Coordinates of C-alpha atoms in Angstrom, one line a residue:
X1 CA 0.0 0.0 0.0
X2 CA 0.8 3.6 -0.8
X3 CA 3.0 5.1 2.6
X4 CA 2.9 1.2 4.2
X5 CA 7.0 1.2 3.7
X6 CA 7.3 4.7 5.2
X7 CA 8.6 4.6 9.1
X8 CA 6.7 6.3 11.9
X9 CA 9.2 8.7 12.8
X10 CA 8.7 10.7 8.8
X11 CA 5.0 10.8 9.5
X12 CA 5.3 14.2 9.1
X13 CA 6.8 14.5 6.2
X14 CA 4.2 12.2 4.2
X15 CA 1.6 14.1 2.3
X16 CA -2.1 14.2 2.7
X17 CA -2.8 12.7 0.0
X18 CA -0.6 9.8 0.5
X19 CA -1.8 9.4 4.0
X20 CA -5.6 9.7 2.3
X21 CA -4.8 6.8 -0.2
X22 CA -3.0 4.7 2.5
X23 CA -5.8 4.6 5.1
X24 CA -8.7 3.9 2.2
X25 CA -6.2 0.7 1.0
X26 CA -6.4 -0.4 4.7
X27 CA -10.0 0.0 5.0
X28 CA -10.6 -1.9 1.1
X29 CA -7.8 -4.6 2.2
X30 CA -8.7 -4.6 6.1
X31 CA -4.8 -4.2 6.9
X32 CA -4.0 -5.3 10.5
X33 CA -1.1 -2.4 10.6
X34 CA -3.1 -0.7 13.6
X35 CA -0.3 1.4 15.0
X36 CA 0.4 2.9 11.3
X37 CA -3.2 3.5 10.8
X38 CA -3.9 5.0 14.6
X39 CA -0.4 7.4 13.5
X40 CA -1.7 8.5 10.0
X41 CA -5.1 9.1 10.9
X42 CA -3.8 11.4 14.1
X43 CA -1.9 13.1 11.9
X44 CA -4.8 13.6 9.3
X45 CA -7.2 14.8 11.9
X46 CA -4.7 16.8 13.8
X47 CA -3.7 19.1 10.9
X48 CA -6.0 18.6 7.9
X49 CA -9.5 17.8 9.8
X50 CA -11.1 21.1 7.7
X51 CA -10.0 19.8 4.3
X52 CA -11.8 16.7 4.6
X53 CA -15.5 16.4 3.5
X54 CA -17.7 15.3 6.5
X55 CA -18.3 11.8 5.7
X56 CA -14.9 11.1 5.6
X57 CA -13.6 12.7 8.3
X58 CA -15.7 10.9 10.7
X59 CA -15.1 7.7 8.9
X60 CA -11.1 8.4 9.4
X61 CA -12.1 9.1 13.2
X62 CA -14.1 5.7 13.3
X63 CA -11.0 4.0 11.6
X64 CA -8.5 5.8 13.7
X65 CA -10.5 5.4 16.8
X66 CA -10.4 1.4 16.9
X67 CA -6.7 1.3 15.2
X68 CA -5.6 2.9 18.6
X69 CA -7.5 0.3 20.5
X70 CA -5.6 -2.5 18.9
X71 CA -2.7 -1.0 19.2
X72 CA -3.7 -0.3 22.8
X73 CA -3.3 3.4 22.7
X74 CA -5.6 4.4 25.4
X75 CA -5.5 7.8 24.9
X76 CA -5.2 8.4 21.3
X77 CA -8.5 6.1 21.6
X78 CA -10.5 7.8 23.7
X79 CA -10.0 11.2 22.4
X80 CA -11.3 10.3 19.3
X81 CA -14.0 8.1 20.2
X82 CA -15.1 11.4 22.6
X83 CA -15.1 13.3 19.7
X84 CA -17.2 11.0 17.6
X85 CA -19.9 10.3 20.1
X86 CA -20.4 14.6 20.7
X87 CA -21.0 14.5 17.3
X88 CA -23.2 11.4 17.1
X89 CA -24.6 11.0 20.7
X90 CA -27.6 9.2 19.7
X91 CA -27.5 5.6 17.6
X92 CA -25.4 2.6 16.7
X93 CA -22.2 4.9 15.7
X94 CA -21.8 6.3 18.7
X95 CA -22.8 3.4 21.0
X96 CA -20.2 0.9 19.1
X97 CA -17.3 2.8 19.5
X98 CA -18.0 3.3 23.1
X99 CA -18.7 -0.8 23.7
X100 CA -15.3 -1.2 22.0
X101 CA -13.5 1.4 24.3
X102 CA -15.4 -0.6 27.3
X103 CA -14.3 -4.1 25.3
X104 CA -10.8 -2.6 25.6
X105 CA -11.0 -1.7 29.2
X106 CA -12.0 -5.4 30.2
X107 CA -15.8 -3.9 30.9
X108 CA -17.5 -6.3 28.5
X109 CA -20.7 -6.3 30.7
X110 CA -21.1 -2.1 29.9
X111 CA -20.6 -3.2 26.1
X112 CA -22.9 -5.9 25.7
X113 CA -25.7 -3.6 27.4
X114 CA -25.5 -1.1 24.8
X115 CA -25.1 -3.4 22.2
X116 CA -28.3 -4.9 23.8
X117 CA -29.6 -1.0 24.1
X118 CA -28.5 -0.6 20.3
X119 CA -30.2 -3.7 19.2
X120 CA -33.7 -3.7 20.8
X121 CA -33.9 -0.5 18.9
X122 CA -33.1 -1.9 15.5
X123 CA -32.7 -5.8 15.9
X124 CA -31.0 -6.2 12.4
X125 CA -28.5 -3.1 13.2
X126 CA -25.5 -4.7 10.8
X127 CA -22.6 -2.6 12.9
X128 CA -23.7 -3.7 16.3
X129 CA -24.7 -7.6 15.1
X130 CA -21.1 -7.7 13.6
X131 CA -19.4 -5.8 16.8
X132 CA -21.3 -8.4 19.3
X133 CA -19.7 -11.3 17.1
X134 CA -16.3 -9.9 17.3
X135 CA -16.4 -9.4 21.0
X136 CA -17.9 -12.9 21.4
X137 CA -15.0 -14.3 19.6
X138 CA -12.5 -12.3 21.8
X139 CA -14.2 -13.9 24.8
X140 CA -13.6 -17.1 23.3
X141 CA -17.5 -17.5 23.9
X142 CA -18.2 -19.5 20.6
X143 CA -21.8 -20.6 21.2
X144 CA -22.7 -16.8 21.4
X145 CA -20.3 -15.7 18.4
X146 CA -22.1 -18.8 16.3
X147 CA -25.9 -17.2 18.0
X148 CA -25.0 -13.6 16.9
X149 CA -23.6 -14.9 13.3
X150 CA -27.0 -16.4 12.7
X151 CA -29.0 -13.1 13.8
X152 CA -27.4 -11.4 11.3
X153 CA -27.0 -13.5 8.7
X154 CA -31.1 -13.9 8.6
X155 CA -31.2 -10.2 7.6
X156 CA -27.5 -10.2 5.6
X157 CA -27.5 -13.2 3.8
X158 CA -25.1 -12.1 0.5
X159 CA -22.8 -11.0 2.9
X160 CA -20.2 -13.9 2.2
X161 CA -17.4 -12.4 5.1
X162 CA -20.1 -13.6 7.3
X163 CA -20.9 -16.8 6.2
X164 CA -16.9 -17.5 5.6
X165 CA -16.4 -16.2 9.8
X166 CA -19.5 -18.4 10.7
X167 CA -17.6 -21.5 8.6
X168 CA -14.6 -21.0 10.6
X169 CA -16.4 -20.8 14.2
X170 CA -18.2 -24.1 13.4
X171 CA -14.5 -25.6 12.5
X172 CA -13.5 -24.4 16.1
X173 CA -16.5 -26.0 17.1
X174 CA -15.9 -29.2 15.5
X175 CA -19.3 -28.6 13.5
X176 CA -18.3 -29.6 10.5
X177 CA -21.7 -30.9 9.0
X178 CA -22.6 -27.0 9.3
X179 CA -19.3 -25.6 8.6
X180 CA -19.9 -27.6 4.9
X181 CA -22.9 -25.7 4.6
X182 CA -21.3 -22.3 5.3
X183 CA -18.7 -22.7 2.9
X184 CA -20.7 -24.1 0.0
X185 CA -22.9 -20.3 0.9
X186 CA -19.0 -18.7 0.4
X187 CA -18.9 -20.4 -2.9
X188 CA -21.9 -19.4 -4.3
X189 CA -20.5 -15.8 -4.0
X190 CA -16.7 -16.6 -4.7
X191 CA -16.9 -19.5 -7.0
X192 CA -13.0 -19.3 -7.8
X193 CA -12.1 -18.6 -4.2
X194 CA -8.9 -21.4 -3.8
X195 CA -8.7 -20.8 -0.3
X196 CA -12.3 -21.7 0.4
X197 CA -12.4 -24.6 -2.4
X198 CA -9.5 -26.3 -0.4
X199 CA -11.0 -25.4 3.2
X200 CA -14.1 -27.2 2.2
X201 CA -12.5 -30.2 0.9
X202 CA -10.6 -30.5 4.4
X203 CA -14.0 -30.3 6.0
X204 CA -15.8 -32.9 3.5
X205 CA -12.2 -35.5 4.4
X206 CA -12.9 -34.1 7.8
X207 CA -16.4 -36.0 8.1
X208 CA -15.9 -39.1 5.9
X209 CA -17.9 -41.2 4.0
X210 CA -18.0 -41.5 0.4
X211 CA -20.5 -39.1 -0.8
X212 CA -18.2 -36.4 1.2
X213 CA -14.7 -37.9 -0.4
X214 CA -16.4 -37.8 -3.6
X215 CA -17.5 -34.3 -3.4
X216 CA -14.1 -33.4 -2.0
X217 CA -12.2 -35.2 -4.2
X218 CA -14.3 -32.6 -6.8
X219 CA -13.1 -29.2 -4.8
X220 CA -9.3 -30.8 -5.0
X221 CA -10.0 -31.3 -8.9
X222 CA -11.2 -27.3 -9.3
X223 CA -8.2 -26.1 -7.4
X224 CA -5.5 -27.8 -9.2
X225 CA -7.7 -26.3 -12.5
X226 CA -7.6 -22.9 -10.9
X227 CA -4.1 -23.0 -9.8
X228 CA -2.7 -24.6 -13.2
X229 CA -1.3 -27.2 -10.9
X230 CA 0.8 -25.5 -8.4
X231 CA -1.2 -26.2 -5.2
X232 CA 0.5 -28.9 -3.4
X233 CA -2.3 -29.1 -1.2
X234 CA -5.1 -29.9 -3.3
X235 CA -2.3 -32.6 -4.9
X236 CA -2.1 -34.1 -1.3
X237 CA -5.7 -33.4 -1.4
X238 CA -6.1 -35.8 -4.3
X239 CA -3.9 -38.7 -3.3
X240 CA -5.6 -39.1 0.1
X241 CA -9.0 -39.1 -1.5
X242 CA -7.8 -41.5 -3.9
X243 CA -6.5 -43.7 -1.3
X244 CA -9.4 -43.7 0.5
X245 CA -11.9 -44.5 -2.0
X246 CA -9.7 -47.1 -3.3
X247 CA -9.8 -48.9 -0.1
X248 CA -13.3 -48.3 0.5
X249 CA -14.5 -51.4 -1.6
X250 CA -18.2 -49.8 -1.6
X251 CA -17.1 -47.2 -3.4
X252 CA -17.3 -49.7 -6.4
X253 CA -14.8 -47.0 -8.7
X254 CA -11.6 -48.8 -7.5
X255 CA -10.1 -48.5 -10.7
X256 CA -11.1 -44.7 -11.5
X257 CA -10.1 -43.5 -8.5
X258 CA -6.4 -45.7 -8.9
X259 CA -6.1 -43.2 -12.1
X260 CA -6.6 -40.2 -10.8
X261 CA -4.9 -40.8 -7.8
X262 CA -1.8 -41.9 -9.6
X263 CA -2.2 -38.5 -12.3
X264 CA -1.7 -36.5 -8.6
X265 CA 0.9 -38.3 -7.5
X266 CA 2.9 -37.6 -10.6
X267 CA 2.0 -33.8 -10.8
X268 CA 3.0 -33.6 -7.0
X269 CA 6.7 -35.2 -8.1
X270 CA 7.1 -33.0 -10.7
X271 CA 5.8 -30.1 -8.8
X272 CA 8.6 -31.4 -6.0
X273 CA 11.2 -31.5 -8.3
X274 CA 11.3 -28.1 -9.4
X275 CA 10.6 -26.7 -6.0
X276 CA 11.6 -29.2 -3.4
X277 CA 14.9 -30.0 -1.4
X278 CA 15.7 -33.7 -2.5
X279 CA 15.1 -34.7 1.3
X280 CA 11.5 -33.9 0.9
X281 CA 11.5 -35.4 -2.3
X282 CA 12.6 -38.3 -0.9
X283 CA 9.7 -38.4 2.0
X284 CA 7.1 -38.0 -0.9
X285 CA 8.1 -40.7 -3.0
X286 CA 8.1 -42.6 0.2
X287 CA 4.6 -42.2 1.2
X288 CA 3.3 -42.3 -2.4
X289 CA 5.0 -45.7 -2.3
X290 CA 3.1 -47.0 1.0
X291 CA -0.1 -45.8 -1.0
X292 CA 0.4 -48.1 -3.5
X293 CA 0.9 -44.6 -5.9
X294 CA 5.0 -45.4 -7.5
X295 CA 5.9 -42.9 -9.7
X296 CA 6.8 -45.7 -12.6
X297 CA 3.4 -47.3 -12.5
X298 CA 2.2 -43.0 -12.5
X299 CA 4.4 -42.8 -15.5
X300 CA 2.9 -45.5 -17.7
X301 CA -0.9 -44.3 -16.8
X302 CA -0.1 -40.8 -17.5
X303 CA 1.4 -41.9 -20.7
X304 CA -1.7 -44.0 -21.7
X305 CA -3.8 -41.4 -20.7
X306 CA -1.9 -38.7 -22.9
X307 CA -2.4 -41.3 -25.9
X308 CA -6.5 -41.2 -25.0
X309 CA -6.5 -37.4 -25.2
X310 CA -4.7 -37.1 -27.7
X311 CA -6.7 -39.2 -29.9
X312 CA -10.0 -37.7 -28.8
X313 CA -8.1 -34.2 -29.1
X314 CA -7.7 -35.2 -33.1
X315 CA -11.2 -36.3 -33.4
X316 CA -12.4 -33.6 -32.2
X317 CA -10.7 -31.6 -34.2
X318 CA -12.0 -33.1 -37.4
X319 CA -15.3 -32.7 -35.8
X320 CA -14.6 -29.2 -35.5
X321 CA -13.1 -28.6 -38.5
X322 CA -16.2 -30.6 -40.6
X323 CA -18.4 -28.2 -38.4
X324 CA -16.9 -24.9 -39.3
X325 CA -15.9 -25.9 -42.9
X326 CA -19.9 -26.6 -43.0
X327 CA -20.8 -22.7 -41.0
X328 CA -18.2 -21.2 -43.6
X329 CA -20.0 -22.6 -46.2
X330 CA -23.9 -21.4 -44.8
X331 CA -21.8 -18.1 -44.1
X332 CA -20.8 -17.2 -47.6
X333 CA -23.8 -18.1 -49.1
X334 CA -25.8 -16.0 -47.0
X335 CA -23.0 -13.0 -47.8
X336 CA -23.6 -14.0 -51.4
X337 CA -27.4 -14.0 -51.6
X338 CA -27.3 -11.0 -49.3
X339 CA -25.1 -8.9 -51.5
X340 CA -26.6 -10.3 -54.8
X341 CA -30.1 -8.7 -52.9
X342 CA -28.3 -5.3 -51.9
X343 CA -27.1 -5.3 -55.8
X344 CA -30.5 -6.0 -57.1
X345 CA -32.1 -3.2 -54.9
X346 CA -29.3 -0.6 -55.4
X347 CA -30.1 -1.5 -59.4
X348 CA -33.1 -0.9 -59.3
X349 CA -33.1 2.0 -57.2
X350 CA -30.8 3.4 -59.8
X351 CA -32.5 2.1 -62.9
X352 CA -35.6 4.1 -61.2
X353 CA -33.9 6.9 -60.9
X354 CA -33.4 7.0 -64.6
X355 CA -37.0 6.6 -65.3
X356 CA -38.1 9.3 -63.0
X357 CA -35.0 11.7 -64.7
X358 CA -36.7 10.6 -68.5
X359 CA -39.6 11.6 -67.4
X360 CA -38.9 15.0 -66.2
X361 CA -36.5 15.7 -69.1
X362 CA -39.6 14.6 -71.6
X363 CA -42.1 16.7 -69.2
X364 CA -39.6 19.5 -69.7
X365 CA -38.7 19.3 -73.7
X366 CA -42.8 18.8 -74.2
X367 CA -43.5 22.0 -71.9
X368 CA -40.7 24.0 -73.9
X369 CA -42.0 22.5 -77.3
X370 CA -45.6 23.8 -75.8
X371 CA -44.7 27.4 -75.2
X372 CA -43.1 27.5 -78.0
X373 CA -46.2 26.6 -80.3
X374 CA -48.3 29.1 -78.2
X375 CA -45.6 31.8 -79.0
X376 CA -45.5 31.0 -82.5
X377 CA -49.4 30.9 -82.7
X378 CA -49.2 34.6 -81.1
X379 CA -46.7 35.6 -83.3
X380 CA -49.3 34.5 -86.3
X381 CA -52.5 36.8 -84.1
X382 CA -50.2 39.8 -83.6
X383 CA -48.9 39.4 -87.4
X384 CA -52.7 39.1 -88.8
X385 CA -53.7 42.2 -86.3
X386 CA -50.8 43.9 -87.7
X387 CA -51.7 43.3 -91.3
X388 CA -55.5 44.3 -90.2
X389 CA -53.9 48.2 -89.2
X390 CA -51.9 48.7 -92.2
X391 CA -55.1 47.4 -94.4
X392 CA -57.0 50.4 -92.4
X393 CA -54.1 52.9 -93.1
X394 CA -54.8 52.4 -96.7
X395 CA -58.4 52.4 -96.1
X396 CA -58.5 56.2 -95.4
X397 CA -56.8 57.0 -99.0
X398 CA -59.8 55.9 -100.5
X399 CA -62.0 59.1 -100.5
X400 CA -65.0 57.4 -101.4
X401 CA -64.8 54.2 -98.8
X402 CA -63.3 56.2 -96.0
X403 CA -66.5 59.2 -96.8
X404 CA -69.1 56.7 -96.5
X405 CA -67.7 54.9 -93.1
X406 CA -67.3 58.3 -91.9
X407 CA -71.2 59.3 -92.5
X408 CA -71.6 55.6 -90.2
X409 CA -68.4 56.3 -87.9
X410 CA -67.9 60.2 -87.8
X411 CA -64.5 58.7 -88.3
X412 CA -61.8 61.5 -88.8
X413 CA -59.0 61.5 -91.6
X414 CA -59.0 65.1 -92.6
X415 CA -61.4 68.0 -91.6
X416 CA -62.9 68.7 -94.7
X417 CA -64.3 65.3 -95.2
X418 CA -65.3 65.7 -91.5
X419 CA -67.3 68.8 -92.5
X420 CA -69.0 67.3 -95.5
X421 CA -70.5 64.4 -93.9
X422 CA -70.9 66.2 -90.6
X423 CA -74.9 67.7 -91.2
X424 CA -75.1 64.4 -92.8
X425 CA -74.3 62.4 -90.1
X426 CA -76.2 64.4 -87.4
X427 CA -79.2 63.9 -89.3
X428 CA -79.1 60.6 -89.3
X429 CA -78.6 60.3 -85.4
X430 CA -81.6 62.1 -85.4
X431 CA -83.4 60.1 -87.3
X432 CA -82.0 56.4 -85.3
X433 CA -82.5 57.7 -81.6
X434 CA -85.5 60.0 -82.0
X435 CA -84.7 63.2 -80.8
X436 CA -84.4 66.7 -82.5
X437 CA -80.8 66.8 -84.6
X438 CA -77.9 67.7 -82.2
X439 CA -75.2 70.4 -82.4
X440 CA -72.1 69.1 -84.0
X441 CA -69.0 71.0 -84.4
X442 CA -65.3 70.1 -85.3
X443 CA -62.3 70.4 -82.4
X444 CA -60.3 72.4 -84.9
X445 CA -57.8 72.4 -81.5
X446 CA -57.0 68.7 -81.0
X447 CA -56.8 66.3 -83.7
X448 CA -56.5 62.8 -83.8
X449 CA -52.7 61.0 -84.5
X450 CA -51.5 61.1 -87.6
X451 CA -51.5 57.5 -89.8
X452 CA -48.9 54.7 -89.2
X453 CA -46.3 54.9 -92.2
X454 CA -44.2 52.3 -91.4
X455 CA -40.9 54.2 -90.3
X456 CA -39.2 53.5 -86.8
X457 CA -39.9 57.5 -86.3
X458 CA -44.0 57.1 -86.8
X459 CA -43.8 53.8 -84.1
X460 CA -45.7 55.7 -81.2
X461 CA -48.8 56.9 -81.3
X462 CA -50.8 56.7 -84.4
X463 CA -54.4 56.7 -85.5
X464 CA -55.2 54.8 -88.9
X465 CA -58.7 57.5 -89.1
X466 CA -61.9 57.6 -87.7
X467 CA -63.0 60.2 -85.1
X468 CA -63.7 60.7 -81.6
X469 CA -66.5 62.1 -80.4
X470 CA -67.3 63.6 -77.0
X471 CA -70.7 65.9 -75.5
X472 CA -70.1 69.6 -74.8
X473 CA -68.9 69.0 -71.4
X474 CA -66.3 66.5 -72.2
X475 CA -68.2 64.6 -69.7
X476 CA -68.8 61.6 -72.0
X477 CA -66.2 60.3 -74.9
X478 CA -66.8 58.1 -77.4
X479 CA -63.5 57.0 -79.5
X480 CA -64.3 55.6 -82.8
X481 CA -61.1 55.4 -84.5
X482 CA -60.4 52.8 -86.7
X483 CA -58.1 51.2 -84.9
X484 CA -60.4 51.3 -81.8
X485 CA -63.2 49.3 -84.0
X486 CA -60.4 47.2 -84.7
X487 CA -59.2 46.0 -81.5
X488 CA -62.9 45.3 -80.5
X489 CA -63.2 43.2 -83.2
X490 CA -59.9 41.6 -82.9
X491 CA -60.4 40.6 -78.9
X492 CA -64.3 39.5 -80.0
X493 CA -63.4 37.3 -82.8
X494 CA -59.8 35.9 -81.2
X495 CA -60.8 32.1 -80.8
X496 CA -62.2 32.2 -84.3
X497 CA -59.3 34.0 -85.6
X498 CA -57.4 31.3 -83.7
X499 CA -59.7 28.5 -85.3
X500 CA -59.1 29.5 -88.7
X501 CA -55.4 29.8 -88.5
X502 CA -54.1 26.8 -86.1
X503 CA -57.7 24.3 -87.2
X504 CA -60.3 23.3 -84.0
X505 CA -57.8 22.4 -80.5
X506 CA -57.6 18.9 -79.5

């Protein structure tokens, strides 16, 4: 552990953190270096008590508390513990400590009262259940230790410390059928614990019988496993059971057991050889020898027994290799059909792509080949409506045409045609609407555009003839030029216009 090498007298000089990390390793590893602890923790709570966080100061005052009772530092011990129980004068924190300073004082009877205080409170109080064991077990009282174990291990049964304690009381107690039981519970929480695999094969030789060899003989078999055959113990282990079971002629297994007995007694001479003086070599070939176990006869069975694995070792191997050649095989073929399927989709994912592009690159040419028909059919309109005003331009040259549509039209090309169908015309709007003939006169002021004649300089406004005629207070106007009649007659006739040029729409 971190600081564990440093001596006592250079406590000072170690540094907080160092003593921090050294006095959590002994809590985690339950270190039995009391006077170290009781010395670090001093120190910690002496100069650095306001840089600690609460919980673990009073855990280092706890921890520092009983180190100084083991090491039998009265003092140091009951300073702290006075501290502790001002801060925590009520409940099993405080009243533990204070049974342990009594423990240490020789005034057991004051402890176990306020353990029994502490307990008729809260009957499954962990700290004071496991404080009344331990002060059992200093007493040598074992009954009570074994009473106390079984209180709390009925509320604190995954607690496998406990049940390994209560495994070792019943050993004391020479309780072995119960010590078994114990153990097995260690297991179940510490299945590759070699310590308590061996301790509970002891036990099972311990009692006897075959059933117990047998299930010994299996704890021996997991340690040497475990330990890659390095535990002289569990060898020993093996040859005994061996031994016994081959003598035991109810056993009916002489034979198996002779095998493995004599496999043991060749891994313990090997494991001897290396490791061994040759005295104690020596010893062990002697006893293997008065069990009937020589290493020679060892030699041959292990040698026929190599043979045996190594032909089921090749056999299965070819098992193994038909089985994986065989999973290859379903293997690629799934990779195959799989990718062929990720091909075909990622085909026609593309191939659908294409489609959907045709289509809008078709959609697009036909829209394009669309507009332009409709702007070639509007060139045609505009080129006929064109035609239609130069055909009226020419219309007002001929005096006779453009005299008689100006009697129906008052339609103006010069003034003195205006004036000679002028009476004319007023007469005859007398004559259509029933009413006395109006007063007509001539705007000699404003006068209509001149004709279109076809230079860039005449593109603006122009008038093709006709007139425009208004009442006296300008308040209605009526324009009747030609090119007014014309665009009426353009916009009214347009889809027949548009029949006779393009034929009837599909």
């Amino acid at each position: 552990m971190a600081g564990a090498s440093a001596s006592l007298d250079s406590v000072e000089s170690v540094s907080l953190l160092d003593m921090l990390q050294y006095l959590r390793q002994a809590r985690e590893l339950r270190s039995h270096d009391s006077e170290a602890v009781a010395r670090y923790g001093s120190t910690i709570l002496r100069k650095y008590a306001r840089k600690l966080n609460q919980t673990e100061l009073w855990l280092i005052h706890e921890q520092t508390a009983q180190a100084a009772m083991d090491s039998h530092n009265e003092p140091l011990a009951l300073s702290i513990s006075q501290n502790v129980l001002a801060r925590f004068p009520k409940g099993a924190r405080g009243s533990r400590l204070a049974g342990m300073l009594g423990e240490s004082a020789g005034r057991t009877s004051e402890a176990t009262q306020l353990y029994a205080k502490e307990l008729e409170l809260d009957p499954q109080n962990a700290l004071i259940l496991k404080r009344s064991v331990a002060m059992h077990k200093g007493q040598g009282n074992i009954p009570a230790a074994l009473a106390a174990l079984h209180t709390y291990l009925a509320s604190y049964q995954l607690d496998w410390g406990a049940w390994e304690e209560a495994a070792e009381l019943y050993i004391q107690a020479q309780l072995y059928q119960q010590a078994v039981f114990c153990l097995e519970e260690v297991l179940l929480h510490q299945p590759i614990a070699l310590g308590t695999h061996l301790l509970l094969a002891d036990t099972l030789c311990t009692l006897g019988g075959t059933p117990n060899l047998l299930t010994a003989r299996t704890h021996y078999s997991a340690v040497v496993e475990l330990s890659g055959g390095r535990s002289a113990r569990a060898l020993y282990g093996l040859t005994y059971v061996a031994a016994q079971l081959g003598a035991d002629r109810k056993a009916g297994k002489g034979g198996e057991e002779a095998e493995l007995g004599q496999v043991a007694a060749r891994a313990l001479t090997q494991l001897y050889q290396r490791e061994a003086p040759e005295a104690e070599q020596a010893m062990l070939a002697g006893m293997l020898k008065a069990q009937g176990l020589a290493v020679e006869a060892v030699t041959k069975t292990i040698e026929q027994m190599v043979r045996f694995i190594r032909q089921e070792a090749e056999e299965k191997a070819s098992e193994i290799a038909v089985a994986t050649e065989e999973e290859f095989n379903i293997s690629k073929l799934q990779f195959v059909e799989a990718e062929k399927q990720r091909i075909k989709s990622e085909f026609e994912r593309r191939e659908g792509a294409i489609e959907v592009k045709k289509k809008v690159e078709r959609s697009k040419q036909l829209n394009e080949s669309r507009l332009k028909v409709l702007q070639a059919r509007e060139d045609a309109v505009q080129t006929l409506l064109t035609e239609a005003h130069s055909r009226l331009a020419k219309l007002a040259k001929d005096k006779a045409k453009y005299k008689a549509l100006l009697t129906e039209l008052l339609i103006q090309v010069d003034e003195s045609l205006v004036k000679e169908v002028l009476e004319s015309a007023a007469e005859r709007y007398a004559e259509k609407v029933g009413v006395p003939k109006p007063d007509v006169s001539i705007d000699t002021k404003h006068y209509l555009a001149p004709p279109p004649d076809g230079t860039k300089d005449n593109e603006g406004d122009s008038c093709s003839g006709g007139v425009v005629v208004t009442t006296a207070d300008s308040s209605i106007v009526c324009s009747n030029t030609l090119d007014e009649r014309l665009e009426i007659v353009y916009s009214q006739n347009l889809p027949s216009i548009r029949t006779v040029l393009f034929g009837e729409a599909n």
